[in-house]
PDB file of C-alpha atoms in Angstrom:
ATOM      1  CA  MET A1431      62.322   2.280 118.489  1.00 68.00           C
ATOM      2  CA  SER A1432      63.572   3.894 121.680  1.00 65.00           C
ATOM      3  CA  SER A1433      64.758   7.491 121.845  1.00 54.00           C
ATOM      4  CA  MET A1434      68.102   8.576 123.249  1.00 48.00           C
ATOM      5  CA  ASN A1435      66.624   9.007 126.744  1.00 58.00           C
ATOM      6  CA  GLN A1436      64.462   5.908 126.783  1.00 85.00           C
ATOM      7  CA  GLU A1437      65.272   2.306 127.574  1.00 95.00           C
ATOM      8  CA  PRO A1438      65.279   0.005 124.515  1.00 98.00           C
ATOM      9  CA  PHE A1439      61.920  -1.210 123.245  1.00 98.00           C
ATOM     10  CA  VAL A1440      61.629  -4.964 123.839  1.00 98.00           C
ATOM     11  CA  VAL A1441      58.928  -7.092 122.228  1.00 98.00           C
ATOM     12  CA  ALA A1442      58.293 -10.570 123.615  1.00 98.00           C
ATOM     13  CA  VAL A1443      57.179 -13.014 120.922  1.00 98.00           C
ATOM     14  CA  VAL A1444      55.186 -16.009 122.117  1.00 97.00           C
ATOM     15  CA  PRO A1445      53.690 -18.766 119.949  1.00 96.00           C
ATOM     16  CA  VAL A1446      50.889 -20.544 121.839  1.00 96.00           C
ATOM     17  CA  TYR A1447      48.506 -23.451 121.391  1.00 94.00           C
ATOM     18  CA  ASN A1448      45.836 -24.723 123.784  1.00 94.00           C
ATOM     19  CA  ARG A1449      47.555 -23.721 127.047  1.00 94.00           C
ATOM     20  CA  LEU A1450      45.160 -20.996 128.110  1.00 96.00           C
ATOM     21  CA  GLU A1451      45.873 -21.056 131.848  1.00 96.00           C
ATOM     22  CA  LYS A1452      49.631 -20.979 131.356  1.00 95.00           C
ATOM     23  CA  THR A1453      49.377 -18.306 128.666  1.00 97.00           C
ATOM     24  CA  LEU A1454      47.281 -16.067 130.938  1.00 97.00           C
ATOM     25  CA  ARG A1455      49.715 -16.667 133.808  1.00 96.00           C
ATOM     26  CA  PHE A1456      52.591 -15.657 131.540  1.00 97.00           C
ATOM     27  CA  ILE A1457      50.918 -12.406 130.466  1.00 97.00           C
ATOM     28  CA  LYS A1458      50.223 -11.445 134.095  1.00 97.00           C
ATOM     29  CA  ASN A1459      53.745 -12.387 135.172  1.00 96.00           C
ATOM     30  CA  PHE A1460      55.290 -10.418 132.306  1.00 97.00           C
ATOM     31  CA  SER A1461      53.351  -7.303 133.305  1.00 95.00           C
ATOM     32  CA  TYR A1462      54.908  -7.428 136.785  1.00 95.00           C
ATOM     33  CA  ILE A1463      58.561  -7.529 135.742  1.00 96.00           C
ATOM     34  CA  LYS A1464      60.604  -4.406 136.373  1.00 96.00           C
ATOM     35  CA  TYR A1465      61.051  -3.135 132.830  1.00 97.00           C
ATOM     36  CA  LEU A1466      58.654  -0.596 131.347  1.00 96.00           C
ATOM     37  CA  ASN A1467      59.326  -0.309 127.606  1.00 97.00           C
ATOM     38  CA  LYS A1468      57.983  -3.687 126.563  1.00 98.00           C
ATOM     39  CA  LYS A1469      55.043  -5.398 124.897  1.00 97.00           C
ATOM     40  CA  ILE A1470      53.860  -8.900 124.019  1.00 98.00           C
ATOM     41  CA  ILE A1471      52.931 -10.394 120.664  1.00 98.00           C
ATOM     42  CA  ILE A1472      51.046 -13.684 120.899  1.00 98.00           C
ATOM     43  CA  VAL A1473      50.642 -15.926 117.867  1.00 97.00           C
ATOM     44  CA  ASP A1474      47.766 -18.288 118.622  1.00 96.00           C
ATOM     45  CA  ASP A1475      47.995 -21.207 116.210  1.00 93.00           C
ATOM     46  CA  ASN A1476      44.271 -21.981 115.966  1.00 92.00           C
ATOM     47  CA  SER A1477      43.739 -23.028 119.594  1.00 94.00           C
ATOM     48  CA  THR A1478      40.424 -24.669 120.442  1.00 94.00           C
ATOM     49  CA  ASP A1479      40.301 -23.423 124.057  1.00 95.00           C
ATOM     50  CA  GLY A1480      39.383 -19.811 123.277  1.00 95.00           C
ATOM     51  CA  THR A1481      42.907 -18.473 123.842  1.00 96.00           C
ATOM     52  CA  ALA A1482      42.838 -15.676 121.256  1.00 96.00           C
ATOM     53  CA  GLU A1483      39.412 -14.291 122.170  1.00 97.00           C
ATOM     54  CA  ILE A1484      40.044 -14.417 125.912  1.00 97.00           C
ATOM     55  CA  ILE A1485      43.382 -12.626 125.632  1.00 98.00           C
ATOM     56  CA  ARG A1486      41.860  -9.932 123.437  1.00 97.00           C
ATOM     57  CA  ASN A1487      39.114  -9.379 126.003  1.00 97.00           C
ATOM     58  CA  LYS A1488      41.250  -9.512 129.159  1.00 97.00           C
ATOM     59  CA  PHE A1489      44.470  -7.935 127.850  1.00 97.00           C
ATOM     60  CA  PRO A1490      43.733  -5.517 124.987  1.00 96.00           C
ATOM     61  CA  GLU A1491      47.282  -4.172 125.205  1.00 97.00           C
ATOM     62  CA  VAL A1492      48.607  -7.543 123.969  1.00 98.00           C
ATOM     63  CA  THR A1493      48.835  -8.029 120.204  1.00 98.00           C
ATOM     64  CA  VAL A1494      47.257 -11.343 119.177  1.00 98.00           C
ATOM     65  CA  ILE A1495      47.827 -12.802 115.718  1.00 97.00           C
ATOM     66  CA  ASP A1496      45.732 -15.731 114.524  1.00 96.00           C
ATOM     67  CA  GLY A1497      47.638 -18.662 113.069  1.00 92.00           C
ATOM     68  CA  SER A1498      46.476 -21.212 110.540  1.00 88.00           C
ATOM     69  CA  GLY A1499      47.044 -24.259 112.740  1.00 87.00           C
ATOM     70  CA  ASP A1500      50.215 -25.444 111.012  1.00 88.00           C
ATOM     71  CA  LEU A1501      52.763 -22.843 112.108  1.00 92.00           C
ATOM     72  CA  TRP A1502      54.334 -24.840 114.937  1.00 92.00           C
ATOM     73  CA  TRP A1503      56.992 -23.094 117.071  1.00 92.00           C
ATOM     74  CA  SER A1504      59.234 -21.838 114.279  1.00 93.00           C
ATOM     75  CA  GLY A1505      56.517 -20.535 111.985  1.00 93.00           C
ATOM     76  CA  GLY A1506      54.647 -18.875 114.839  1.00 95.00           C
ATOM     77  CA  THR A1507      57.806 -17.261 116.146  1.00 97.00           C
ATOM     78  CA  ASN A1508      58.717 -15.981 112.676  1.00 96.00           C
ATOM     79  CA  VAL A1509      55.287 -14.380 112.268  1.00 96.00           C
ATOM     80  CA  ALA A1510      55.644 -12.668 115.645  1.00 97.00           C
ATOM     81  CA  VAL A1511      59.242 -11.546 115.031  1.00 98.00           C
ATOM     82  CA  LYS A1512      58.316  -9.928 111.715  1.00 98.00           C
ATOM     83  CA  LYS A1513      55.472  -8.061 113.406  1.00 98.00           C
ATOM     84  CA  ALA A1514      57.796  -6.987 116.248  1.00 98.00           C
ATOM     85  CA  LEU A1515      60.272  -5.547 113.756  1.00 98.00           C
ATOM     86  CA  GLU A1516      57.456  -3.720 111.942  1.00 98.00           C
ATOM     87  CA  ASP A1517      56.427  -2.257 115.315  1.00 97.00           C
ATOM     88  CA  GLY A1518      59.932  -0.866 115.858  1.00 97.00           C
ATOM     89  CA  ALA A1519      61.409  -3.325 118.346  1.00 98.00           C
ATOM     90  CA  ASP A1520      64.999  -2.654 119.357  1.00 98.00           C
ATOM     91  CA  TYR A1521      65.168  -6.173 120.764  1.00 98.00           C
ATOM     92  CA  VAL A1522      63.032  -9.265 120.307  1.00 98.00           C
ATOM     93  CA  LEU A1523      62.619 -11.604 123.273  1.00 98.00           C
ATOM     94  CA  THR A1524      61.761 -15.184 122.345  1.00 98.00           C
ATOM     95  CA  ILE A1525      60.108 -16.858 125.306  1.00 97.00           C
ATOM     96  CA  ASN A1526      57.713 -19.678 126.205  1.00 95.00           C
ATOM     97  CA  ASP A1527      54.352 -19.135 127.829  1.00 95.00           C
ATOM     98  CA  ASP A1528      54.852 -21.839 130.476  1.00 94.00           C
ATOM     99  CA  CYS A1529      57.778 -20.189 132.259  1.00 95.00           C
ATOM    100  CA  ILE A1530      57.936 -18.090 135.413  1.00 95.00           C
ATOM    101  CA  MET A1531      60.231 -15.054 135.241  1.00 96.00           C
ATOM    102  CA  ASP A1532      62.273 -13.341 137.923  1.00 96.00           C
ATOM    103  CA  GLU A1533      61.122  -9.724 138.145  1.00 96.00           C
ATOM    104  CA  ASN A1534      64.544  -8.355 137.159  1.00 97.00           C
ATOM    105  CA  PHE A1535      65.338 -10.853 134.416  1.00 97.00           C
ATOM    106  CA  LEU A1536      64.632  -8.562 131.463  1.00 98.00           C
ATOM    107  CA  ALA A1537      66.353  -5.460 132.856  1.00 98.00           C
ATOM    108  CA  ASN A1538      69.462  -7.569 133.496  1.00 97.00           C
ATOM    109  CA  MET A1539      69.373  -8.976 129.968  1.00 98.00           C
ATOM    110  CA  VAL A1540      69.059  -5.538 128.399  1.00 98.00           C
ATOM    111  CA  ASN A1541      71.956  -4.271 130.511  1.00 97.00           C
ATOM    112  CA  VAL A1542      74.154  -7.153 129.345  1.00 98.00           C
ATOM    113  CA  ALA A1543      73.090  -6.668 125.713  1.00 98.00           C
ATOM    114  CA  GLY A1544      74.059  -3.008 125.991  1.00 97.00           C
ATOM    115  CA  GLU A1545      77.633  -3.922 126.890  1.00 97.00           C
ATOM    116  CA  ASP A1546      78.350  -5.336 123.408  1.00 97.00           C
ATOM    117  CA  ASN A1547      76.170  -4.970 120.312  1.00 96.00           C
ATOM    118  CA  ARG A1548      77.333  -8.405 119.148  1.00 97.00           C
ATOM    119  CA  TYR A1549      75.755 -10.176 122.105  1.00 98.00           C
ATOM    120  CA  ILE A1550      72.777 -12.506 121.839  1.00 98.00           C
ATOM    121  CA  VAL A1551      71.685 -12.822 125.454  1.00 98.00           C
ATOM    122  CA  GLY A1552      70.117 -15.857 127.079  1.00 98.00           C
ATOM    123  CA  CYS A1553      68.920 -16.593 130.608  1.00 97.00           C
ATOM    124  CA  ARG A1554      69.785 -18.955 133.397  1.00 97.00           C
ATOM    125  CA  LEU A1555      67.051 -21.571 133.021  1.00 97.00           C
ATOM    126  CA  MET A1556      66.071 -23.304 136.252  1.00 97.00           C
ATOM    127  CA  PHE A1557      63.535 -25.955 137.253  1.00 96.00           C
ATOM    128  CA  GLN A1558      60.228 -24.598 138.566  1.00 94.00           C
ATOM    129  CA  ASP A1559      59.846 -27.371 141.112  1.00 93.00           C
ATOM    130  CA  ASP A1560      63.474 -27.296 142.305  1.00 95.00           C
ATOM    131  CA  THR A1561      64.545 -23.676 141.994  1.00 96.00           C
ATOM    132  CA  ASP A1562      68.281 -24.176 142.642  1.00 97.00           C
ATOM    133  CA  ARG A1563      68.507 -26.904 139.996  1.00 97.00           C
ATOM    134  CA  ILE A1564      69.742 -25.874 136.544  1.00 97.00           C
ATOM    135  CA  TRP A1565      67.776 -26.820 133.442  1.00 95.00           C
ATOM    136  CA  GLY A1566      70.428 -25.263 131.214  1.00 95.00           C
ATOM    137  CA  LEU A1567      72.981 -22.475 130.910  1.00 96.00           C
ATOM    138  CA  GLY A1568      72.982 -22.335 127.153  1.00 95.00           C
ATOM    139  CA  ALA A1569      74.008 -25.359 125.116  1.00 94.00           C
ATOM    140  CA  THR A1570      77.014 -26.930 123.449  1.00 92.00           C
ATOM    141  CA  CYS A1571      77.066 -28.403 119.939  1.00 81.00           C
ATOM    142  CA  TYR A1572      77.167 -32.147 120.551  1.00 72.00           C
ATOM    143  CA  PHE A1573      76.288 -34.239 117.468  1.00 65.00           C
ATOM    144  CA  ARG A1574      76.531 -37.706 118.966  1.00 63.00           C
ATOM    145  CA  GLY A1575      74.059 -40.383 117.984  1.00 61.00           C
ATOM    146  CA  TRP A1576      70.660 -38.696 117.710  1.00 56.00           C
ATOM    147  CA  GLU A1577      71.661 -35.726 119.869  1.00 64.00           C
ATOM    148  CA  MET A1578      72.511 -32.380 118.273  1.00 70.00           C
ATOM    149  CA  TYR A1579      73.007 -30.194 121.347  1.00 78.00           C
ATOM    150  CA  GLN A1580      73.731 -30.738 125.023  1.00 89.00           C
ATOM    151  CA  LEU A1581      72.494 -28.378 127.739  1.00 93.00           C
ATOM    152  CA  ASN A1582      75.285 -26.896 129.838  1.00 95.00           C
ATOM    153  CA  TYR A1583      75.221 -27.908 133.513  1.00 95.00           C
ATOM    154  CA  GLY A1584      71.812 -29.563 133.092  1.00 94.00           C
ATOM    155  CA  GLY A1585      70.606 -31.128 136.351  1.00 95.00           C
ATOM    156  CA  MET A1586      73.342 -29.541 138.462  1.00 97.00           C
ATOM    157  CA  TYR A1587      72.764 -27.006 141.231  1.00 97.00           C
ATOM    158  CA  TRP A1588      73.464 -23.306 140.776  1.00 97.00           C
ATOM    159  CA  SER A1589      74.721 -22.851 144.340  1.00 95.00           C
ATOM    160  CA  LYS A1590      77.539 -25.273 143.514  1.00 95.00           C
ATOM    161  CA  VAL A1591      78.155 -24.349 139.858  1.00 95.00           C
ATOM    162  CA  LYS A1592      78.349 -20.608 140.581  1.00 94.00           C
ATOM    163  CA  SER A1593      81.449 -20.976 142.735  1.00 90.00           C
ATOM    164  CA  GLU A1594      83.219 -22.977 140.016  1.00 89.00           C
ATOM    165  CA  LEU A1595      82.721 -20.453 137.201  1.00 89.00           C
ATOM    166  CA  SER A1596      85.423 -17.965 136.262  1.00 84.00           C
ATOM    167  CA  ASP A1597      82.677 -15.419 135.521  1.00 84.00           C
ATOM    168  CA  ASP A1598      79.297 -16.013 137.163  1.00 83.00           C
ATOM    169  CA  ARG A1599      77.681 -13.001 135.463  1.00 92.00           C
ATOM    170  CA  ILE A1600      78.261 -13.442 131.711  1.00 96.00           C
ATOM    171  CA  MET A1601      79.035 -16.834 130.159  1.00 95.00           C
ATOM    172  CA  LYS A1602      79.942 -17.308 126.503  1.00 96.00           C
ATOM    173  CA  VAL A1603      78.258 -20.379 124.975  1.00 96.00           C
ATOM    174  CA  ASP A1604      77.929 -22.133 121.606  1.00 95.00           C
ATOM    175  CA  THR A1605      74.185 -21.657 121.369  1.00 95.00           C
ATOM    176  CA  MET A1606      71.017 -21.784 123.489  1.00 95.00           C
ATOM    177  CA  PRO A1607      67.380 -22.884 123.528  1.00 93.00           C
ATOM    178  CA  GLY A1608      64.826 -20.229 122.631  1.00 93.00           C
ATOM    179  CA  ASN A1609      63.195 -19.759 126.035  1.00 95.00           C
ATOM    180  CA  GLY A1610      64.296 -16.327 127.225  1.00 97.00           C
ATOM    181  CA  VAL A1611      66.628 -15.097 124.483  1.00 98.00           C
ATOM    182  CA  LEU A1612      67.124 -11.393 123.747  1.00 98.00           C
ATOM    183  CA  ILE A1613      68.064 -10.694 120.129  1.00 98.00           C
ATOM    184  CA  SER A1614      68.668  -7.294 118.551  1.00 98.00           C
ATOM    185  CA  ARG A1615      66.769  -6.372 115.396  1.00 98.00           C
ATOM    186  CA  GLU A1616      70.122  -6.185 113.579  1.00 98.00           C
ATOM    187  CA  VAL A1617      70.603  -9.932 114.015  1.00 98.00           C
ATOM    188  CA  PHE A1618      67.345 -10.750 112.230  1.00 98.00           C
ATOM    189  CA  GLU A1619      68.065  -8.197 109.528  1.00 97.00           C
ATOM    190  CA  ARG A1620      71.445  -9.789 108.889  1.00 96.00           C
ATOM    191  CA  VAL A1621      70.896 -13.495 109.641  1.00 97.00           C
ATOM    192  CA  GLY A1622      67.257 -13.977 108.680  1.00 96.00           C
ATOM    193  CA  PHE A1623      64.674 -15.981 110.613  1.00 96.00           C
ATOM    194  CA  TYR A1624      64.054 -19.423 112.085  1.00 94.00           C
ATOM    195  CA  ASP A1625      64.126 -22.445 109.782  1.00 89.00           C
ATOM    196  CA  GLU A1626      60.429 -23.315 109.815  1.00 90.00           C
ATOM    197  CA  ILE A1627      60.771 -25.688 106.837  1.00 91.00           C
ATOM    198  CA  ASN A1628      63.399 -28.090 108.157  1.00 89.00           C
ATOM    199  CA  MET A1629      62.886 -27.481 111.887  1.00 89.00           C
ATOM    200  CA  PRO A1630      59.229 -26.612 112.475  1.00 82.00           C
ATOM    201  CA  GLN A1631      59.074 -27.491 116.179  1.00 85.00           C
ATOM    202  CA  TYR A1632      62.489 -28.395 117.583  1.00 82.00           C
ATOM    203  CA  HIS A1633      66.085 -27.127 117.209  1.00 84.00           C
ATOM    204  CA  ALA A1634      65.300 -24.050 115.081  1.00 92.00           C
ATOM    205  CA  ASP A1635      66.130 -21.912 118.131  1.00 94.00           C
ATOM    206  CA  THR A1636      69.574 -23.401 118.708  1.00 92.00           C
ATOM    207  CA  ASP A1637      70.201 -23.507 114.949  1.00 93.00           C
ATOM    208  CA  PHE A1638      69.385 -19.799 114.614  1.00 95.00           C
ATOM    209  CA  VAL A1639      71.798 -18.795 117.381  1.00 96.00           C
ATOM    210  CA  SER A1640      74.493 -21.025 115.841  1.00 94.00           C
ATOM    211  CA  ARG A1641      73.974 -19.303 112.482  1.00 95.00           C
ATOM    212  CA  ALA A1642      74.202 -15.919 114.148  1.00 97.00           C
ATOM    213  CA  LYS A1643      77.426 -16.941 115.866  1.00 97.00           C
ATOM    214  CA  ASN A1644      78.862 -17.930 112.488  1.00 96.00           C
ATOM    215  CA  SER A1645      77.932 -14.427 111.290  1.00 96.00           C
ATOM    216  CA  GLY A1646      79.996 -12.758 114.010  1.00 97.00           C
ATOM    217  CA  TYR A1647      77.592 -12.507 116.959  1.00 98.00           C
ATOM    218  CA  THR A1648      78.406 -13.782 120.448  1.00 98.00           C
ATOM    219  CA  PRO A1649      75.900 -15.949 122.353  1.00 98.00           C
ATOM    220  CA  VAL A1650      76.113 -15.336 126.098  1.00 98.00           C
ATOM    221  CA  ILE A1651      74.130 -16.282 129.179  1.00 97.00           C
ATOM    222  CA  ALA A1652      73.281 -13.464 131.575  1.00 97.00           C
ATOM    223  CA  ALA A1653      73.429 -15.569 134.708  1.00 96.00           C
ATOM    224  CA  GLU A1654      71.673 -12.967 136.847  1.00 96.00           C
ATOM    225  CA  SER A1655      68.627 -13.217 134.554  1.00 97.00           C
ATOM    226  CA  VAL A1656      66.576 -16.155 135.771  1.00 97.00           C
ATOM    227  CA  ILE A1657      63.631 -18.033 134.275  1.00 96.00           C
ATOM    228  CA  TYR A1658      62.011 -21.041 135.910  1.00 96.00           C
ATOM    229  CA  ASN A1659      61.188 -23.699 133.333  1.00 90.00           C
ATOM    230  CA  ASP A1660      58.086 -25.871 133.359  1.00 86.00           C
ATOM    231  CA  ILE A1661      59.670 -29.162 132.343  1.00 65.00           C
ATOM    232  CA  ILE A1662      57.608 -31.416 130.082  1.00 60.00           C
ATOM    233  CA  THR A1663      58.202 -35.159 130.418  1.00 51.00           C
ATOM    234  CA  ALA A1664      57.430 -36.038 126.788  1.00 49.00           C
ATOM    235  CA  PRO A1665      57.841 -34.169 123.480  1.00 48.00           C
ATOM    236  CA  LEU A1666      54.920 -31.986 122.435  1.00 47.00           C
ATOM    237  CA  VAL A1667      55.130 -33.605 119.004  1.00 47.00           C
ATOM    238  CA  GLN A1668      55.624 -37.346 118.586  1.00 44.00           C
ATOM    239  CA  GLY A1669      57.302 -38.486 115.404  1.00 45.00           C
ATOM    240  CA  LEU A1670      58.051 -36.878 112.055  1.00 38.00           C
ATOM    241  CA  LYS A1671      54.611 -37.653 110.640  1.00 36.00           C
ATOM    242  CA  ALA A1672      53.104 -35.151 113.059  1.00 35.00           C
ATOM    243  CA  LEU A1673      55.164 -32.426 111.392  1.00 32.00           C
ATOM    244  CA  ILE A1674      54.109 -33.120 107.822  1.00 26.00           C
TER     245      ILE A1674
END
């Protein structure tokens, strides 16, 4: 944990599988951001592209945990979060390895988190190939048809949305996806972990933040913290059978 004169210790937790180039890009990008007291924990879920060995050789400062091959996002994230807490993290940052981060995104998130110890802090998620276009500013509980959550302002343009917001720095939301979310250790100690049984790959992130909100925490988006999302065009997992 951080001392009185030190910035909070942030541990980024990143489950990965067979995306070596993107994972290496993420590690390099994360090292360049303007926040010093940080580290990365990678959970490699039995990749076949040499991910774990290559990271250990190229980036010995990164903790790599070997998965069994059936952890999926939720199980891998839980393994990494538990290790982060053991290592003394003040905050855990859940984040995907295919994103590109603004160099000040983490410092801004920590500053916002420091304003209220009830905050769970998310990012402004933008498209990588259209950097003014919003992927999501948190999410709203939706529950219509097969949809559980709806991304806020998805597909709209930040240059237009910003002028319409009453507060363009901190936005309160219902919940948020797990890419770029800063969560204090207290939240995990009180709320628990991600639901890897019922939601192994999708929705465990938004479910966790919703549970935390029900326990008295406040999900917010730090709009000055920006991540550029690599948008996939099809689900990584097709059908329920793939999860069994």
